[in-house]
Coordinates of C-alpha atoms and ligand atoms in Angstrom, one line a residue:
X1 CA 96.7 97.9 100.0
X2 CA 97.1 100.6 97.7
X3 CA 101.2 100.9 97.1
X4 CA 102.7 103.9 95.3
X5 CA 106.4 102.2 94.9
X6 CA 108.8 104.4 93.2
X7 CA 111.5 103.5 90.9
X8 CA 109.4 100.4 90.0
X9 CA 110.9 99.7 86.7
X10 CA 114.1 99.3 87.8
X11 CA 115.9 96.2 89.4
X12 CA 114.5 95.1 92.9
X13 CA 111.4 97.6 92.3
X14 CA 110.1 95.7 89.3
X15 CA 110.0 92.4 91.4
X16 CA 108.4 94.5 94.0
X17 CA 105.2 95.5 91.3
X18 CA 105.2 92.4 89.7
X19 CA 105.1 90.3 93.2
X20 CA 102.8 93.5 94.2
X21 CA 100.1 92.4 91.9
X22 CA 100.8 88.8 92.0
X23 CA 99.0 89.4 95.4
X24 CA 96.3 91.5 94.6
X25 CA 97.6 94.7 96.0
X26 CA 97.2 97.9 94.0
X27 CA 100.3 99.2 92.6
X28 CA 101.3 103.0 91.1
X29 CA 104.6 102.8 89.8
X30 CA 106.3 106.2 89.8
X31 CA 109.4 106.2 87.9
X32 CA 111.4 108.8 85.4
X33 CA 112.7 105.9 83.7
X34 CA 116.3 106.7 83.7
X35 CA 118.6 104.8 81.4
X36 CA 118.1 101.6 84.6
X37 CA 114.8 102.0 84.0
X38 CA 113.0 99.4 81.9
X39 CA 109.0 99.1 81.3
X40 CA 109.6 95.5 79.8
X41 CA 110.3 94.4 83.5
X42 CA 106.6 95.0 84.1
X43 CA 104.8 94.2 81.3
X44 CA 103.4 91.2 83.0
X45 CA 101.4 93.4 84.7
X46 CA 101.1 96.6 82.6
X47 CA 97.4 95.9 81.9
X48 CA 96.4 94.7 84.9
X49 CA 93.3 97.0 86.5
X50 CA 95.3 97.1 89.6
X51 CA 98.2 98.5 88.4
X52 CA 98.9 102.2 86.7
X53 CA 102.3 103.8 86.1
X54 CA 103.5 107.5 86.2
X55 CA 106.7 108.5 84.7
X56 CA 107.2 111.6 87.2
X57 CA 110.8 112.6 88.7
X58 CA 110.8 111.9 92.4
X59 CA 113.7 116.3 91.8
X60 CA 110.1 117.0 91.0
X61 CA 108.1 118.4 94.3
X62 CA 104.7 119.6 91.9
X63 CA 104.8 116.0 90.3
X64 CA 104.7 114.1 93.5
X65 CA 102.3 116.5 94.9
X66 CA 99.8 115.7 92.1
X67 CA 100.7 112.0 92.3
X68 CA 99.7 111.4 95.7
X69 CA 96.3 113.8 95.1
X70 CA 95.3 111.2 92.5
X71 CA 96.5 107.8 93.7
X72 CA 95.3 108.4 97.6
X73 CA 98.0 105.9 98.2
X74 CA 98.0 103.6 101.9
X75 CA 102.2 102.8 101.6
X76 CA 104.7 104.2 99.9
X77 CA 107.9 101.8 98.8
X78 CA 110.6 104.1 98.2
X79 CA 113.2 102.4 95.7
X80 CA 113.4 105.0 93.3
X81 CA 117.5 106.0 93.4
X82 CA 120.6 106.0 91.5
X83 CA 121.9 102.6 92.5
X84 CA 125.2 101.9 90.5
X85 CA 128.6 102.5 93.1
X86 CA 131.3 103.1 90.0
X87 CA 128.7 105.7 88.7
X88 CA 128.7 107.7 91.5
X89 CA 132.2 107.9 91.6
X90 CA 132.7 108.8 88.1
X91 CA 129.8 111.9 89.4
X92 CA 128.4 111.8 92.0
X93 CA 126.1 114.8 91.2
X94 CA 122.9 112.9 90.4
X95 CA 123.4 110.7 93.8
X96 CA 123.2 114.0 96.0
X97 CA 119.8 115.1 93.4
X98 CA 117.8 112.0 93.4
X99 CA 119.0 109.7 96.7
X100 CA 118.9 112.9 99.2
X101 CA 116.7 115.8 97.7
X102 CA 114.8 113.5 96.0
X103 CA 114.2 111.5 99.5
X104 CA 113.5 114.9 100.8
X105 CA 110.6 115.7 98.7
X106 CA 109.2 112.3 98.7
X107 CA 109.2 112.6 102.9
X108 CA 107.8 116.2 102.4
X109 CA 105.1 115.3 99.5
X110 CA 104.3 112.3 101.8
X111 CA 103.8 114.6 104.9
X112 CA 101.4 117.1 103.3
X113 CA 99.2 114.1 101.8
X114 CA 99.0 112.5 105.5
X115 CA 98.3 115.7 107.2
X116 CA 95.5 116.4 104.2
X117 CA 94.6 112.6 104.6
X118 CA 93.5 113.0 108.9
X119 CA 97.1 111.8 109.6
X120 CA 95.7 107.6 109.3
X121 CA 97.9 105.5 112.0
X122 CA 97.9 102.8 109.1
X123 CA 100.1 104.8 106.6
X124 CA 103.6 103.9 106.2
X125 CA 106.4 105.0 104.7
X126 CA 108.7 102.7 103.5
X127 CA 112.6 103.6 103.0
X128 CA 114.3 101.1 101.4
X129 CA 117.7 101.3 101.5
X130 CA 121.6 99.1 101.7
X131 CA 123.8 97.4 104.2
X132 CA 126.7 99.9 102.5
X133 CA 125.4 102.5 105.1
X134 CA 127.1 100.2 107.7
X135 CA 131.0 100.1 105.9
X136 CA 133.1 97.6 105.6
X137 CA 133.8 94.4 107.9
X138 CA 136.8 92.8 108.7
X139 CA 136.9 89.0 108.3
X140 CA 134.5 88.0 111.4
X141 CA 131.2 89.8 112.2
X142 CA 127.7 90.9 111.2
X143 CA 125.9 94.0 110.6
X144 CA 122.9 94.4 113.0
X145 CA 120.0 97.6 112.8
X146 CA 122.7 99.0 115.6
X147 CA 126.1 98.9 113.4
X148 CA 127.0 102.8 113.7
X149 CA 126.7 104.3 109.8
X150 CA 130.0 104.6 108.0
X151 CA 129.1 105.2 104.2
X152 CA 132.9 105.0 102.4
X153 CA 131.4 105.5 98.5
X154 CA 128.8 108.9 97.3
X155 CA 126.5 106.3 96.6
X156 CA 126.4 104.7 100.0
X157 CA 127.0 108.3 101.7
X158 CA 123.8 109.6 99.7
X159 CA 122.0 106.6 100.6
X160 CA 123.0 106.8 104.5
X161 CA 121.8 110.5 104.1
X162 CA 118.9 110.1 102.8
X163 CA 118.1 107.1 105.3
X164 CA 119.0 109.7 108.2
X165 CA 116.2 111.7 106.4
X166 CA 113.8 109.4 106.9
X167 CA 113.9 109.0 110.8
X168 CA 114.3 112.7 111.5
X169 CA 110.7 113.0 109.6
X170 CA 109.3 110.0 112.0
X171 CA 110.8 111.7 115.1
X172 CA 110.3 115.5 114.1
X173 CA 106.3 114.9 112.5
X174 CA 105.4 111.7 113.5
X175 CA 105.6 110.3 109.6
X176 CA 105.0 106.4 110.0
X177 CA 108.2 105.3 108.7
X178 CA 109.9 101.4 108.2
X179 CA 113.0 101.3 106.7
X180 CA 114.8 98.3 105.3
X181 CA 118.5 97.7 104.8
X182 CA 119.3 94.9 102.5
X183 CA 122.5 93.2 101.0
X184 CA 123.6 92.9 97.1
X185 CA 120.5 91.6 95.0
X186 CA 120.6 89.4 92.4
X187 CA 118.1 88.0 89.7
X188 CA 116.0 88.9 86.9
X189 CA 116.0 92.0 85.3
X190 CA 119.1 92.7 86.8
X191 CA 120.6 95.9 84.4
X192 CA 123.4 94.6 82.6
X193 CA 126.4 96.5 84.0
X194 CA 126.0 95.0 87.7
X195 CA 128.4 92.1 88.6
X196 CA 126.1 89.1 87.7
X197 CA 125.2 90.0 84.7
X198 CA 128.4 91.4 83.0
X199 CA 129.8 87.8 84.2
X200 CA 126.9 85.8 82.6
X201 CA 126.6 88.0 79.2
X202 CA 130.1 88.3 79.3
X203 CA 130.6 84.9 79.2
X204 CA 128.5 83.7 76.6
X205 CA 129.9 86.6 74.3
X206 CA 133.1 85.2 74.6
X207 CA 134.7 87.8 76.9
X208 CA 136.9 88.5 79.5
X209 CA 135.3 87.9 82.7
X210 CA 135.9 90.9 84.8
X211 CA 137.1 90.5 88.9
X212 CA 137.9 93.6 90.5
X213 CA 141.1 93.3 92.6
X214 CA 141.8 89.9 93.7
X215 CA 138.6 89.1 94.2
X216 CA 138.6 88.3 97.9
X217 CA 135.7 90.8 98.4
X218 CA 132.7 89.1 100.4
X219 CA 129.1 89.7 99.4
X220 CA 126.1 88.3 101.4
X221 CA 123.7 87.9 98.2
X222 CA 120.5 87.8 98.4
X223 CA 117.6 86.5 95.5
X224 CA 115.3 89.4 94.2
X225 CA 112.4 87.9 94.6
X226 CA 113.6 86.8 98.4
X227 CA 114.1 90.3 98.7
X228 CA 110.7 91.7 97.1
X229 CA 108.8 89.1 99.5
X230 CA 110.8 90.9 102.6
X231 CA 110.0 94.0 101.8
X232 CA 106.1 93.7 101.2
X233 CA 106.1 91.6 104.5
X234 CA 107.5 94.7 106.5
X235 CA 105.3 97.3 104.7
X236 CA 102.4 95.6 106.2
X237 CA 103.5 94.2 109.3
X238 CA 107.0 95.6 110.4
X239 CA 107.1 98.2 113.5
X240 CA 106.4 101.8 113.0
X241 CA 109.7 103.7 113.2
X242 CA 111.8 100.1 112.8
X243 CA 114.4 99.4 110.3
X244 CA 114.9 95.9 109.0
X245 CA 118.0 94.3 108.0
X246 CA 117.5 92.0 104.9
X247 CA 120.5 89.6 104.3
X248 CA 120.2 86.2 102.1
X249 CA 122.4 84.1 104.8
X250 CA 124.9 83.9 101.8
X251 CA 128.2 85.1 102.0
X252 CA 130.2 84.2 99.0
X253 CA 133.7 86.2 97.7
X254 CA 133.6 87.9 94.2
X255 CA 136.3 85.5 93.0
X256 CA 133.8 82.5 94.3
X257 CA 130.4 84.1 92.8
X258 CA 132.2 84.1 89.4
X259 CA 133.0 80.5 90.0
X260 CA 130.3 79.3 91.0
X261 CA 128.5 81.3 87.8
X262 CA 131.0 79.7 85.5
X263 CA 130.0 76.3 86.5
X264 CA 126.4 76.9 86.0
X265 CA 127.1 78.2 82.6
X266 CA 129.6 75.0 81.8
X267 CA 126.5 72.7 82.5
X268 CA 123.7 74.8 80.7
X269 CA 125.8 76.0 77.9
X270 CA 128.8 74.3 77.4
X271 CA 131.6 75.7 75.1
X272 CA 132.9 73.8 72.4
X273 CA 136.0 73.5 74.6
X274 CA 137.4 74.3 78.2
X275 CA 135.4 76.5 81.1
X276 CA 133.9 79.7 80.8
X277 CA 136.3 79.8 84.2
X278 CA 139.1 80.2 82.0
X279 CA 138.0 83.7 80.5
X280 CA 138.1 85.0 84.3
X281 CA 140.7 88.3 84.5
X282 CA 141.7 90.4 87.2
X283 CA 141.1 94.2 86.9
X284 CA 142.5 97.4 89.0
X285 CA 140.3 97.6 92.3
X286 CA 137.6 99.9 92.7
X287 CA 138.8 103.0 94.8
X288 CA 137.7 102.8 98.8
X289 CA 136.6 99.1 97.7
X290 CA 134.7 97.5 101.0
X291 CA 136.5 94.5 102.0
X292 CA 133.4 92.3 103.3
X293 CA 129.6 93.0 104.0
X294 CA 127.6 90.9 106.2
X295 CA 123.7 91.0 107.2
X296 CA 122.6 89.6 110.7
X297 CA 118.8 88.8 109.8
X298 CA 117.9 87.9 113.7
X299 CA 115.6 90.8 113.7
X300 CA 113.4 90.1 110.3
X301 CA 113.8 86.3 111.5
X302 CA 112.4 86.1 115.0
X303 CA 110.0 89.2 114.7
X304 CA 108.6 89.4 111.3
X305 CA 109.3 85.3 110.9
X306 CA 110.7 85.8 107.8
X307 CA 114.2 83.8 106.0
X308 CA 115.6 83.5 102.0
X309 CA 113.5 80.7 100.4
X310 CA 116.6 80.2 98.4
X311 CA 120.3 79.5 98.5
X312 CA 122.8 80.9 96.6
X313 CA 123.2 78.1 94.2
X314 CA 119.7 78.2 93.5
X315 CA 119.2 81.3 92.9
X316 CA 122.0 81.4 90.7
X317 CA 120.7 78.8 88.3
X318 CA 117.3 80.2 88.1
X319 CA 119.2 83.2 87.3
X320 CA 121.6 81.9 84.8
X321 CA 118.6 80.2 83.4
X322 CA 116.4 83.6 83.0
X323 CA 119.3 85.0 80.8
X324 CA 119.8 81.9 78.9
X325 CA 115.5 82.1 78.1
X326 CA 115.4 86.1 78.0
X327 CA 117.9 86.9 75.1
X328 CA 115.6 90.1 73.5
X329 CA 115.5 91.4 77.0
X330 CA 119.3 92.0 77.4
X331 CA 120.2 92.6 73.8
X332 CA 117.6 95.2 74.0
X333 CA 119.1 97.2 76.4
X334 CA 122.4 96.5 75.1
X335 CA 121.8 97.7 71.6
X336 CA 120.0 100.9 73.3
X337 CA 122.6 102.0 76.0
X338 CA 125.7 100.0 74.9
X339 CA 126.0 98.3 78.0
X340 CA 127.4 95.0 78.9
X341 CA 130.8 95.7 80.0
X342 CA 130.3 99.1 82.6
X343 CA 132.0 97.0 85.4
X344 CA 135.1 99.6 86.7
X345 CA 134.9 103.3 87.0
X346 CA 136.2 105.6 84.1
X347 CA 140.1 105.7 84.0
Ligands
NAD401 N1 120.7 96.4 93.8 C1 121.1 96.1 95.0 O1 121.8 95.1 95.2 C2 120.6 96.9 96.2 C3 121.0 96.5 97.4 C4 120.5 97.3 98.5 C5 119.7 98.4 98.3 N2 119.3 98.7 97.1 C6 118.4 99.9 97.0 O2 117.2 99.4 96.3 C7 116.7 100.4 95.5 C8 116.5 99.9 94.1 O3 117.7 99.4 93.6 P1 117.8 98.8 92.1 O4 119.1 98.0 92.1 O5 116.5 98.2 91.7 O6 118.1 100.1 91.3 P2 117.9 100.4 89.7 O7 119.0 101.3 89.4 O8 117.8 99.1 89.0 O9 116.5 101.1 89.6 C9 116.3 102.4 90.1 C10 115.0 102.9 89.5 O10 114.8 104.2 90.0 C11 114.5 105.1 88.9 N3 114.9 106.5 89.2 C12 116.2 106.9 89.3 N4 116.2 108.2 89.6 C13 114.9 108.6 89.7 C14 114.3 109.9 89.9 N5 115.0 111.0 90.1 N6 113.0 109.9 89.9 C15 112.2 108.8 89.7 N7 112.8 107.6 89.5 C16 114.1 107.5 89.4 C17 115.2 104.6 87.7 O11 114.5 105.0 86.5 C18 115.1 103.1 87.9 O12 113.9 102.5 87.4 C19 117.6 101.6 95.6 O13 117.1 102.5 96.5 C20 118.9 101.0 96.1 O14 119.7 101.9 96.8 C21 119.8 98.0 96.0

């Protein structure tokens, strides 16, 4: 297939490309490179003849137009979004631009290419999106595709927005639309002011080891690269107009993640003395703070046959692991942003 993701040098989109490739597909990367934005997370591929990236902004209706005239794409991924919760409620401004107008004109560039294109059956357009839509859970229970919406944060409001978007254009023109909703990713690449990260870099700089609250907050996390292998399965083979919950079957707390970190760092880089675990502190919650999210994967499961090739523990070392080996990576973006310890909102 010819794939036209967007936001593909960002987190989950960069595993999307490089996995993309891996497989022979043809990828255009359309990205504005914001400051989550980073090219070194595909340069693996960057000279690969089946891959090409545009830096275009998704606010930008002309640039998509001319984007989808060249590339003559088969599937869209749509990732491209601001993605960071405390962000968008320091300003929320950019969440409304780029999640819902910029959905909008991806749906509408979209449109006019398939109409242009002899409206193929095969083209799909595919929303990918979060399991914040759903709210917050109580201490039993699971989100399924039929959880009503309840976004509580302007990041998952924009998000559930945009998401509405996306099936009004399926059932108002008849665009081919999948959606998928996933839970928190971790992995490679991951920007370094996301939970994971500030704890492993964090730790090896000596630091306190932010926990918001008490930490009881429940997570189901799920591998990247689990997640990029979900998501090309249900671009080619999910059900036009279906959405696709993607959950990693591992529910952890905050307070347990950063545990379970800690001891991963303890045996791979031991301090001179004690346990990274003794650097963990306890910070003011995050306002409107979601007590517990939880995927049920029955859907993906018994129709698309498709489960996390990992556990959590696993995918924690190999992610521990890839900081420990990829040192220029983070110090990189570090030195360029000043990133590292973004965890909290502004006071
Ligand atoms: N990270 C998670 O745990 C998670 C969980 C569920 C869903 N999602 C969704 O997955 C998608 C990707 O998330 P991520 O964590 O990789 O995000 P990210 O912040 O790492 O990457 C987002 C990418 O989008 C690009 N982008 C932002 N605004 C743009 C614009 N106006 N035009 C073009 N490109 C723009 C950025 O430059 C960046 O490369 C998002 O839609 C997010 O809502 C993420």
């Amino acid at each position: 297939m010819k794939l036209l993701v967007t936001g593909g040098a960002g987190f989950i989109g960069s595993a999307v490309v490089r996995l993309a490739v891996a497989r022979g597909h043809q990828v255009v990367n359309l990205d504005a490179l914001t400051y989550a934005a980073c090219l070194d997370n595909v340069a693996s591929v960057a000279d690969d003849p089946n891959y090409a990236f545009v830096e275009a902004d998704i606010r930008d209706r002309a640039a998509l137009d001319a984007v989808f005239a060249e590339h003559a794409p088969d599937a869209v991924m749509h990732l491209a979004a601001e993605s960071h919760v405390d962000r968008s409620i320091d300003g929320p401004g950019d969440f409304i631009e780029t999640n819902i107008t910029g959905t909008y004109n991806m749906l509408e560039a979209a449109r006019a290419w398939w109409i242009k294109a002899g409206k193929p059956d095969t083209f799909r357009f595919h929303h990918i999106s979060t399991d914040e839509v759903y709210g917050s859970l109580g201490a039993t229970g699971q989100f399924t595709e039929d959880t009503p919406y309840d976004p509580r944060s302007p990041y998952s409001a924009s998000k559930a927005s945009s998401d509405h978007l996306v099936r009004a254009w399926a059932e108002t023109y008849g665009l081919p639309v999948v959606l998928t909703n996933c839970s928190n990713n971790y992995g490679p690449y991951h920007f370094p002011e996301k939970l994971v990260p500030v704890i492993i870099l964090n730790a090896l700089a000596g630091k306190p080891l932010p926990i918001y609250g008490d930490g009881s907050n429940v997570r189901d996390w799920l591998y990247v690269e689990d997640h990029a292998d979900a998501l090309l399965l249900v671009v080619s083979e999910g059900a036009l107009g279906r959405s696709y919950n993607i959950g990693g079957e591992n529910e952890r707390s905050n307070l347990e993640l950063v545990r379970t970190l800690c001891a991963l760092l303890d045996e791979l880089r031991p301090k001179a003395e004690g346990s990274y675990a003794d650097q963990i502190t306890f910070v003011a919650d995050r306002p409107g703070h979601d007590a517990r999210y939880a995927i049920d994967p029955t859907r993906i499961r018994e129709e698309l046959g498709w489960r996390p090739s990992v556990t959590v523990e696993e995918g924690l070392k190999k992610t521990v692991q890839w900081y420990l080996e990829n040192e220029p990576w983070w110090r990189a973006l570090q030195d360029r942003h000043g990133v590292g310890q973004r965890l909290g909102v502004k006071a």
